[in-house]
GROMACS .gro file of C-alpha atoms in nm:
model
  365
    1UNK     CA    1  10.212  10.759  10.641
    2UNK     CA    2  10.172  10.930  10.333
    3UNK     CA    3   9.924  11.235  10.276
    4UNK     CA    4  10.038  11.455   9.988
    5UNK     CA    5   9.733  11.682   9.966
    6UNK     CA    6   9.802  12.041  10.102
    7UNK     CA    7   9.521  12.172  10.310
    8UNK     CA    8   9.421  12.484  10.442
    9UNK     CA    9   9.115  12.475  10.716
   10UNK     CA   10   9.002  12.844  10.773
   11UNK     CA   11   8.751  13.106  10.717
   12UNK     CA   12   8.760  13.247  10.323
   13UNK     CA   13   9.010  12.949  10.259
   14UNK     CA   14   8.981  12.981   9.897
   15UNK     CA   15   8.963  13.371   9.859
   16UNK     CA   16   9.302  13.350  10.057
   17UNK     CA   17   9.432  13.096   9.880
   18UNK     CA   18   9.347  13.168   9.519
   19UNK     CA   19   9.668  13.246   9.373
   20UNK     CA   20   9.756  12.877   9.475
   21UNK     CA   21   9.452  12.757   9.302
   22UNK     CA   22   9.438  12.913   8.995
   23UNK     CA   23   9.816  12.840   8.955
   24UNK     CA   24   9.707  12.470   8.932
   25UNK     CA   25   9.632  12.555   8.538
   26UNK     CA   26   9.526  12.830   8.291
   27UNK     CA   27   9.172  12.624   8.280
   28UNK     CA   28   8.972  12.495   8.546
   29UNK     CA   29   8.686  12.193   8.471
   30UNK     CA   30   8.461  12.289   8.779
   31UNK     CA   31   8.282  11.969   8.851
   32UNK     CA   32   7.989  12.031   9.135
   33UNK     CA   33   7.608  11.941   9.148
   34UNK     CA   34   7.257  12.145   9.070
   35UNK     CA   35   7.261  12.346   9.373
   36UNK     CA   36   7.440  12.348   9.711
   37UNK     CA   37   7.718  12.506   9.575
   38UNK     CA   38   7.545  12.772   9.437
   39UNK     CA   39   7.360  12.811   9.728
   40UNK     CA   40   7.664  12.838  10.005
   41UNK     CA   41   7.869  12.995   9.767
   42UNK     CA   42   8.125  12.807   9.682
   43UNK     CA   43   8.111  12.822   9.359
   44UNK     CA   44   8.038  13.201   9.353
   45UNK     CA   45   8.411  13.247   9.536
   46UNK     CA   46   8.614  12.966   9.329
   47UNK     CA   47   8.521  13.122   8.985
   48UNK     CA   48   8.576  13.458   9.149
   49UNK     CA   49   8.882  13.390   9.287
   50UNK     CA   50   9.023  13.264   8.960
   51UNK     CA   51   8.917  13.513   8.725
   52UNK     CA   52   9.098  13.712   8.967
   53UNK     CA   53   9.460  13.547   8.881
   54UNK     CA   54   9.364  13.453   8.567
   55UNK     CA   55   9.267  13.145   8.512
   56UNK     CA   56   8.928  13.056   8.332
   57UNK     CA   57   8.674  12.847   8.415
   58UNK     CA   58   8.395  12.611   8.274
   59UNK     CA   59   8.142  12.459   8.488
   60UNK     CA   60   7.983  12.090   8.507
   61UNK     CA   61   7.668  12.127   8.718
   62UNK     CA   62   7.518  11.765   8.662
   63UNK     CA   63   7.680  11.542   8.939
   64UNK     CA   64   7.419  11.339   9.129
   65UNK     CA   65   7.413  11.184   9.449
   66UNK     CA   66   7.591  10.932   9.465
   67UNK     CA   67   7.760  10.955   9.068
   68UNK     CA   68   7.749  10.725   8.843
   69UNK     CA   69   7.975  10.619   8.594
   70UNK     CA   70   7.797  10.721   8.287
   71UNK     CA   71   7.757  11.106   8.473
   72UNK     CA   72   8.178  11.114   8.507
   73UNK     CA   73   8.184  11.025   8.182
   74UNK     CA   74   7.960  11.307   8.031
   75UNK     CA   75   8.168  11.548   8.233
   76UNK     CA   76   8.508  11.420   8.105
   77UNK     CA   77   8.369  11.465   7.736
   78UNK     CA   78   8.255  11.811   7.848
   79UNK     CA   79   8.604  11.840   7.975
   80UNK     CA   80   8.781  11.736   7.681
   81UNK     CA   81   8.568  11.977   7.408
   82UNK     CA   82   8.659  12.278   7.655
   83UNK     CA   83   9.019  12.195   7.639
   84UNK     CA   84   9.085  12.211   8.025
   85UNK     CA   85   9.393  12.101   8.215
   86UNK     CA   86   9.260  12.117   8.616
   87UNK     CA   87   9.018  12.006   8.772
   88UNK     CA   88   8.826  12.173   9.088
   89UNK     CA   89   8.568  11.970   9.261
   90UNK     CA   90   8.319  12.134   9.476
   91UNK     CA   91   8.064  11.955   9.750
   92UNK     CA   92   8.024  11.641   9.899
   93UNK     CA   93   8.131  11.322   9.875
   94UNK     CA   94   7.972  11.326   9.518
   95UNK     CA   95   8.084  11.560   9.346
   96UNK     CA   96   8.451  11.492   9.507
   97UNK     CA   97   8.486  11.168   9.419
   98UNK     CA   98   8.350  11.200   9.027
   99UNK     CA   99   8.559  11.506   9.013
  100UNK     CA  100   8.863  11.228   9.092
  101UNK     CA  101   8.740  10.988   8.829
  102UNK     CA  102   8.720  11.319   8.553
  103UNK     CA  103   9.060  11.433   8.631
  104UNK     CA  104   9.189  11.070   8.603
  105UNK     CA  105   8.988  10.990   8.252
  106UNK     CA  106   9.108  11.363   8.116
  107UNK     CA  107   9.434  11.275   8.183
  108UNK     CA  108   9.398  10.925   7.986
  109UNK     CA  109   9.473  10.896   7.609
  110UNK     CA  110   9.150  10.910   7.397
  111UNK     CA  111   8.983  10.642   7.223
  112UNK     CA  112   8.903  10.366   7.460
  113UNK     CA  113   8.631  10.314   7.635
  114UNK     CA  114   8.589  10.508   7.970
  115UNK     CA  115   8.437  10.284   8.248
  116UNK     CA  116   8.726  10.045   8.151
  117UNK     CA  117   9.005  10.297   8.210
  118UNK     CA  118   8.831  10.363   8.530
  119UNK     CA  119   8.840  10.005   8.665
  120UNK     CA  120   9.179   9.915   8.513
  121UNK     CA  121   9.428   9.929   8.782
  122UNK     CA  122   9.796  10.044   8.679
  123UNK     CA  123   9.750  10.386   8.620
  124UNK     CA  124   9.721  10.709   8.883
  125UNK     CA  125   9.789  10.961   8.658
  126UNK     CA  126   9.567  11.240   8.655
  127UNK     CA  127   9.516  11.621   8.576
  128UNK     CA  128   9.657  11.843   8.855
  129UNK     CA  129   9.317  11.824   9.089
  130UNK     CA  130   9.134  12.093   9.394
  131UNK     CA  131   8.888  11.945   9.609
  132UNK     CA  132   8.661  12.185   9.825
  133UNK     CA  133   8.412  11.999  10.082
  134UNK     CA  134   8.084  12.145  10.133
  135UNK     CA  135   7.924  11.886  10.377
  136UNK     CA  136   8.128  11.734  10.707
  137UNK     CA  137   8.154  11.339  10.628
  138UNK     CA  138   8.307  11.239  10.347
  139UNK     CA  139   8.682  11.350  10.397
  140UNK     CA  140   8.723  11.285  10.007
  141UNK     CA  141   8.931  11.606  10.001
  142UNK     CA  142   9.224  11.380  10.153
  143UNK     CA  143   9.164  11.078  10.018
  144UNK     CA  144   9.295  10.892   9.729
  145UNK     CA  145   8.956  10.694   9.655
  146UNK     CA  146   8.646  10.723   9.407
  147UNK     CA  147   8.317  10.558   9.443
  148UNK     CA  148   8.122  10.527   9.167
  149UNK     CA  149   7.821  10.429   9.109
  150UNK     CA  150   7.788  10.136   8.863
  151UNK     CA  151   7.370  10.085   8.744
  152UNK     CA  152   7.455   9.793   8.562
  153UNK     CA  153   7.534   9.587   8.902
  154UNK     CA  154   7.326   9.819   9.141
  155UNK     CA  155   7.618   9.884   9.388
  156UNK     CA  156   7.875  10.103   9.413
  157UNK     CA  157   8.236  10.024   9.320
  158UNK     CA  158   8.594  10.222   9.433
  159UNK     CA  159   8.835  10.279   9.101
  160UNK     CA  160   9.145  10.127   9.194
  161UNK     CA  161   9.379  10.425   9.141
  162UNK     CA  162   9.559  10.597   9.426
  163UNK     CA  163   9.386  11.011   9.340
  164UNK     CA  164   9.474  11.266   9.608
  165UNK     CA  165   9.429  11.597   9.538
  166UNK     CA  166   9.683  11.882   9.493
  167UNK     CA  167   9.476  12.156   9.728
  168UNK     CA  168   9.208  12.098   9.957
  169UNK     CA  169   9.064  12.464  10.052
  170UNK     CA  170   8.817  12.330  10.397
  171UNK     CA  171   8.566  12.630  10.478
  172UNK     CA  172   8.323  12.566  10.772
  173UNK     CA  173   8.097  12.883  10.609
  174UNK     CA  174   7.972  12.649  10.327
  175UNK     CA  175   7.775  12.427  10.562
  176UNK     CA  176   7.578  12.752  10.652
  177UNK     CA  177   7.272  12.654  10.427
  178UNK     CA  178   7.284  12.294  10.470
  179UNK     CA  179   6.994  12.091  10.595
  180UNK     CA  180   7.022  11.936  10.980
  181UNK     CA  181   6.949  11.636  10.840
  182UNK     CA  182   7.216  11.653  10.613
  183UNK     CA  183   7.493  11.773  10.881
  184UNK     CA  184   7.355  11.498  11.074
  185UNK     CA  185   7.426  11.185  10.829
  186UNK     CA  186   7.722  11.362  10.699
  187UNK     CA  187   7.889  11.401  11.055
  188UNK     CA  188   7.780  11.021  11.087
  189UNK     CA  189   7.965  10.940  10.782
  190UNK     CA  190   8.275  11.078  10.940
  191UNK     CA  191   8.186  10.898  11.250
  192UNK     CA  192   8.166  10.590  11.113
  193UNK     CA  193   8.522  10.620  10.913
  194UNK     CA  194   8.702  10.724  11.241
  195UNK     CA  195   8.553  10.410  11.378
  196UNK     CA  196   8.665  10.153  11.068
  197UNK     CA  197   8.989  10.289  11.029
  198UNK     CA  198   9.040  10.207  11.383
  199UNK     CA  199   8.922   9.855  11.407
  200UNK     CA  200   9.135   9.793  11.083
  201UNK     CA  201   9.459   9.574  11.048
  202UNK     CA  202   9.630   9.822  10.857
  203UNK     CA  203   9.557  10.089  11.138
  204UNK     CA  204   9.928  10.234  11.316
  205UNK     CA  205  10.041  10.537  11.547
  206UNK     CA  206  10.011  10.784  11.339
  207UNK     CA  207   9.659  10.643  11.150
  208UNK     CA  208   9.491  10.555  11.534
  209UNK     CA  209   9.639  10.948  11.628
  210UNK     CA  210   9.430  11.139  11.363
  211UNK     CA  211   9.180  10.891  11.458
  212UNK     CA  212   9.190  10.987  11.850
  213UNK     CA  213   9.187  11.392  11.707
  214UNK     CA  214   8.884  11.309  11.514
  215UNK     CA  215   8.671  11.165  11.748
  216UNK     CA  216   8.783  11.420  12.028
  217UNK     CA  217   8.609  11.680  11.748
  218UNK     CA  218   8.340  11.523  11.695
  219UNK     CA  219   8.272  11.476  12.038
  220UNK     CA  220   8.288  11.871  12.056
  221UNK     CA  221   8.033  11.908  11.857
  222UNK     CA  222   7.799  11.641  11.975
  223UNK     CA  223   7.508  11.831  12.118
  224UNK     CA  224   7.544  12.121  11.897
  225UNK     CA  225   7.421  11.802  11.632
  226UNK     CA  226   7.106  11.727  11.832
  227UNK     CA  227   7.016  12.044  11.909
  228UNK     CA  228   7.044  12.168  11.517
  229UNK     CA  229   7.210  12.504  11.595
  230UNK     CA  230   7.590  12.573  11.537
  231UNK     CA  231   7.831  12.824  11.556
  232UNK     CA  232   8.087  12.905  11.229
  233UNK     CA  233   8.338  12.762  11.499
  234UNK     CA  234   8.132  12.458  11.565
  235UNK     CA  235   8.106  12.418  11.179
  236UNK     CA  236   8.510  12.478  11.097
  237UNK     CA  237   8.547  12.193  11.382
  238UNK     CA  238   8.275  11.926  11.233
  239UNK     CA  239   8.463  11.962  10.842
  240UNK     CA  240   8.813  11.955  11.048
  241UNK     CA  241   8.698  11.601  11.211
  242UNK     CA  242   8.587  11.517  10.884
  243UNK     CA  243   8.908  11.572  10.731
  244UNK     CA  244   9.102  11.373  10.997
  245UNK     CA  245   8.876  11.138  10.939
  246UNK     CA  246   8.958  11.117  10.531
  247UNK     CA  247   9.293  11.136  10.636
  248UNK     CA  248   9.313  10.821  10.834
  249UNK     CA  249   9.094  10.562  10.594
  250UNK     CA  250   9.351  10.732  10.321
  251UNK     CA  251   9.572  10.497  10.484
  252UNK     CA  252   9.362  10.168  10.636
  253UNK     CA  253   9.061  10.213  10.410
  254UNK     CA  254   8.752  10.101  10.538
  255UNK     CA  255   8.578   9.781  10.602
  256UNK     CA  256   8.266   9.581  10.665
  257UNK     CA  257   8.004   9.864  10.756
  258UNK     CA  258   8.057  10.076  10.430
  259UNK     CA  259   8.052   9.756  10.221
  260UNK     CA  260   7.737   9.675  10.351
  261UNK     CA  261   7.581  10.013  10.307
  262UNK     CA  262   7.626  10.030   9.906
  263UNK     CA  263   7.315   9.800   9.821
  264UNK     CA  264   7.073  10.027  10.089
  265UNK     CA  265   7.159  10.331   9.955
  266UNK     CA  266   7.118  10.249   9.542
  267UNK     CA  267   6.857   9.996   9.615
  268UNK     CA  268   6.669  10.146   9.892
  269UNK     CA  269   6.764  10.520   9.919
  270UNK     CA  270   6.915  10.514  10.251
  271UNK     CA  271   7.140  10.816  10.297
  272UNK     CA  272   7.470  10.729  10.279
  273UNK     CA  273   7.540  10.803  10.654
  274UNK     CA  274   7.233  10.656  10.783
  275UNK     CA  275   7.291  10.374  10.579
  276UNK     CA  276   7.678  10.286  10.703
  277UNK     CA  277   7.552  10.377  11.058
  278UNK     CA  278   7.234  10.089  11.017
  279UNK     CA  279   7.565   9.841  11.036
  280UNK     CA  280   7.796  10.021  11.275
  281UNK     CA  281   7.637   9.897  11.578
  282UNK     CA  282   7.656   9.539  11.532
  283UNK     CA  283   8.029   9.582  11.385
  284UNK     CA  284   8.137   9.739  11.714
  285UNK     CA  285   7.959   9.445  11.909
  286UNK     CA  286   8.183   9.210  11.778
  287UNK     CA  287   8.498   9.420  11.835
  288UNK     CA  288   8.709   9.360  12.151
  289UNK     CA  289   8.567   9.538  12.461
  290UNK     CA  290   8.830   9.787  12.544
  291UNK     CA  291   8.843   9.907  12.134
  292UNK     CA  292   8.458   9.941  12.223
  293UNK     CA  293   8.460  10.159  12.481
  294UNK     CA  294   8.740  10.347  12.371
  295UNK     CA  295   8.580  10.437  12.009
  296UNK     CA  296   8.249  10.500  12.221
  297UNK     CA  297   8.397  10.717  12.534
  298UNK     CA  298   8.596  10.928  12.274
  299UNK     CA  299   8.305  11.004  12.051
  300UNK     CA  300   8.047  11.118  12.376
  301UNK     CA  301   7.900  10.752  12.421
  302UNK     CA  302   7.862  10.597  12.798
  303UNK     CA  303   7.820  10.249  12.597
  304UNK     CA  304   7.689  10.061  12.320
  305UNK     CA  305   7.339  10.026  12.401
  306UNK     CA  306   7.356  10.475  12.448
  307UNK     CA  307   7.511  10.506  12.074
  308UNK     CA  308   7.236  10.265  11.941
  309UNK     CA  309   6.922  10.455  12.109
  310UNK     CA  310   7.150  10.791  11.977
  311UNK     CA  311   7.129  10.643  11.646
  312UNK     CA  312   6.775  10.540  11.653
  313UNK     CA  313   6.671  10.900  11.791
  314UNK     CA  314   6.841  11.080  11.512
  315UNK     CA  315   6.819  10.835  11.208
  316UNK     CA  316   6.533  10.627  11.295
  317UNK     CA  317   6.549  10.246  11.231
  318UNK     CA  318   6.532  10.203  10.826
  319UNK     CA  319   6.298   9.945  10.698
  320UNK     CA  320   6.510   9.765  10.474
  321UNK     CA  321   6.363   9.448  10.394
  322UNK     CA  322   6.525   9.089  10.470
  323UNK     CA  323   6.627   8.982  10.135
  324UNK     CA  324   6.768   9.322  10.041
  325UNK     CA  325   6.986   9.230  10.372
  326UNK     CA  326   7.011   8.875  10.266
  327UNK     CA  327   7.142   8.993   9.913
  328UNK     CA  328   7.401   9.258  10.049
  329UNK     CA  329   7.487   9.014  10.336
  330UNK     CA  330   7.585   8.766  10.035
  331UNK     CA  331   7.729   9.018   9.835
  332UNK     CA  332   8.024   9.113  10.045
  333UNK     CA  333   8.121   8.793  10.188
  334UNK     CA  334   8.189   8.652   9.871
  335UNK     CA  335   8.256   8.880   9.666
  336UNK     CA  336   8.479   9.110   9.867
  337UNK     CA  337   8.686   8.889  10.149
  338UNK     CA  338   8.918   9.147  10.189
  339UNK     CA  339   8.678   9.429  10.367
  340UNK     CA  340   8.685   9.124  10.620
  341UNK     CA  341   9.055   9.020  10.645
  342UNK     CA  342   9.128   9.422  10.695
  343UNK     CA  343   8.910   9.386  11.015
  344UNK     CA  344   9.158   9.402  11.328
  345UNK     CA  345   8.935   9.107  11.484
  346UNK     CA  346   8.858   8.795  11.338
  347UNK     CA  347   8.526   8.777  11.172
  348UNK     CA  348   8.353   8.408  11.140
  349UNK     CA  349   8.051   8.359  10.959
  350UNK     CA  350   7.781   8.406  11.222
  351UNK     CA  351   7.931   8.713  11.360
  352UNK     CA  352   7.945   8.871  10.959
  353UNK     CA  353   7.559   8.755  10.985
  354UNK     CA  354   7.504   8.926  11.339
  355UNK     CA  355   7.658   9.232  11.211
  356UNK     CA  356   7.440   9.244  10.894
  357UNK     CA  357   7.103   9.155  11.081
  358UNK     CA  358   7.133   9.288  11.398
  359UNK     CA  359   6.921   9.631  11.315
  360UNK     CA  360   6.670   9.410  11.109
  361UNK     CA  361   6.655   9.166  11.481
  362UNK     CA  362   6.578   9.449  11.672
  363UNK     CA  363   6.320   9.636  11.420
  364UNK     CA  364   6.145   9.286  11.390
  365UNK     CA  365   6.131   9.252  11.762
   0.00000   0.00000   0.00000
C-alpha cells in the first residue's frame, strides 16, 4: 500500500500546521473557486497562516465545477507570470483535482501545448503540492488522480499521472456554511467510492480495512445526514470517512458507477454524487450476496431495496433521458473495458445493461 500524503484531521489544522505549509515554498499558487472558500474561511486562514512564516501568496479564484481543461490551463499561465513554486488547493473535488493538473503543468518545461502534457502518460513530476478539502466526498486530498473536464468530447477524463499531495490539512469547521444538499451528495460521493473500491479486483487487506473504517463513519453520521443538523464532531467524522475513502480508490481506483456518471453530470447537470449514486444500486445487484450485505449492513442499510428508497428520498430519481443512457451505456463498454475487468465479479453484457438502466426501469414503471 502506498499513501505518501501526510495528513492532519483536526480542528484549526492549518493554523497549527502552517509552518509545515508555508515551508512547502517561498510562493504559494492558491488555486480555489468564486466562493466557498471565502465563505468557510479557508482561504482567509491559509493566506494568513503563510504570511505568518513567510511565504507569499497569489490567488486563482476561477475553478468551476467540475474544471475543465482550458480553466487549469489559464491558472497554470497565471502561475507561471507570478513566478510560483507550490501549489495549495482549496475545496472540493474541483478545485483539488485542477489544482493537481496546475502543479503538474507548472512543473513541465514551457512551450508545448498544455492539454497534451496533461494526457501524456510518463511523467509525475510536479511542484511540491497542499490540498485542503472543504466538502466530505471527494477524498482528492489523498489521491493521486485528476479529472478533468474535456468540452471537446463532453465527458470527463482522469490525467494519467500518479499526483499525491505533500500535506493534506482536513478541517471539519469548513463544512460549517455548506448547503445540506451539498453535504448530502458529497457524503454520497464518498459512499459510493468505499463501495467501488471494495467490489474491485485490485482491492486487499489493507485497501478493504480503510474501506471497513469508512463505512463504519459514515454510518455514524447517517441520520445526522437526513435530519440536516450536525455537530463540528459529526462534521470532522463525515471529511475523516471521506478521506479513508480517497485513501482506498488511491489504490483500486474505481469502476463502473463513476464511469457511468461523467456523461449525466456534463450533459445533464446531475451532481456528481447524485449522479454516481443513479448507478450504484444496480452495480451492487449484480455483486455477490454476502459483498452486498456486507457494504449495505456497514453503511446503516437493512438491504438493497432500503438503500434504494434512501436514495430516492434524498436524491430523488433524475430524469435522464434513454439515449443519454444509451450513449453513456455505449461509451464505457467500449471505450473503457478496463472500469469492467477491475470489477471483482464478472460483468457480461446484459448485467453492464441492467446496471446502466435499472433507475431509468424503475422511473419508467
Amino acid at each position: 500500500m502506498y499513501m505518501p500524503v501526510l495528513v492532519y484531521s483536526e480542528i484549526h489544522a492549518v493554523d497549527r500546521h502552517g509552518k509545515e505549509l508555508a515551508s512547502l515554498g517561498t510562493k504559494a499558487l492558491i488555486v480555489t473557486g468564486k466562493n466557498s472558500s471565502r465563505a468557510n474561511g479557508a482561504l482567509q486562514d491559509v493566506t494568513e497562516a503563510l504570511q505568518t512564516h513567510g511565504c507569499e501568496s497569489v490567488v486563482f479564484d476561477a475553478v468551476e465545477e467540475n474544471p475543465s481543461v482550458d480553466t487549469v490551463c489559464q491558472a497554470t499561465l497565471f502561475g507561471r507570470k507570478n513566478g510560483v513554486d507550490v501549489v495549495i488547493g482549496i475545496g472540493g473535488g474541483s478545485p483539488l483535482d485542477a489544482a493537481k493538473a496546475v502543479a503538474f503543468l507548472l512543473a513541465q518545461p514551457e512551450g508545448r501545448d498544455m492539454v497534451t502534457l496533461m494526457y501524456e502518460a510518463g511523467n509525475d513530476r510536479h511542484l511540491p503540492m497542499a490540498l485542503i478539502p472543504t466538502t466530505c466526498g471527494t477524498g482528492s486530498e489523498v489521491t493521486p488522480v485528476s479529472v478533468l473536464t474535456v468540452p471537446d468530447l463532453q465527458t470527463k477524463k482522469s490525467l494519467p499521472h500518479r499526483l499525491f499531495a505533500d500535506i493534506a490539512l482536513i478541517d471539519g469547521r469548513y463544512l460549517t456554511t455548506a448547503p445540506i444538499t451539498v453535504l448530502r451528495n458529497t457524503a454520497l460521493d464518498a459512499l459510493t467510492h468505499l463501495i467501488e473500491s471494495y467490489l474491485n479486483r485490485q482491492a486487499d487487506d489493507f485497501s478493504r480495512m480503510l474501506v471497513n473504517g469508512g463505512l463504519s463513519l459514515w454510518r455514524q453520521n447517517k441520520e445526522a445526514l437526513e435530519s440536516g443538523v450536525l455537530t463540528d464532531e459529526q462534521r470532522q467524522s463525515l471529511m475523516n470517512a471521506s478521506a479513508m475513502a480517497g485513501m482506498a480508490i488511491a489504490q483500486t481506483g474505481t469502476t463502473l458507477p463513476h464511469s457511468l456518471s461523467y456523461m449525466l453530470t456534463i450533459q445533464k447537470h446531475i451532481p456528481h454524487g447524485q449522479a454516481v449514486g443513479y448507478f450504484t444500486a444496480g452495480f451492487l445487484a449484480e455483486a455477490p450476496a454476502d459483498d452486498r450485505e456486507y457494504l449495505l449492513h456497514t453503511a446503516g442499510f437493512k438491504d438493497l431495496s432500503d438503500f434504494e428508497q434512501w436514495y430516492f428520498r434524498w436524491y430523488g430519481c433524475p430524469a435522464v433521458p434513454l439515449v443519454v443512457l444509451l450513449q453513456t451505456g455505449d461509451a464505457v463498454w467500449k471505450n473503457q473495458p478496463r472500469k469492467i475487468e477491475m470489477v471483482s465479479f464478472p460483468v457480461s453484457g446484459s448485467a453492464f445493461y441492467r446496471i446502466t438502466m435499472r433507475n431509468f426501469e424503475k422511473d419508467r414503471h
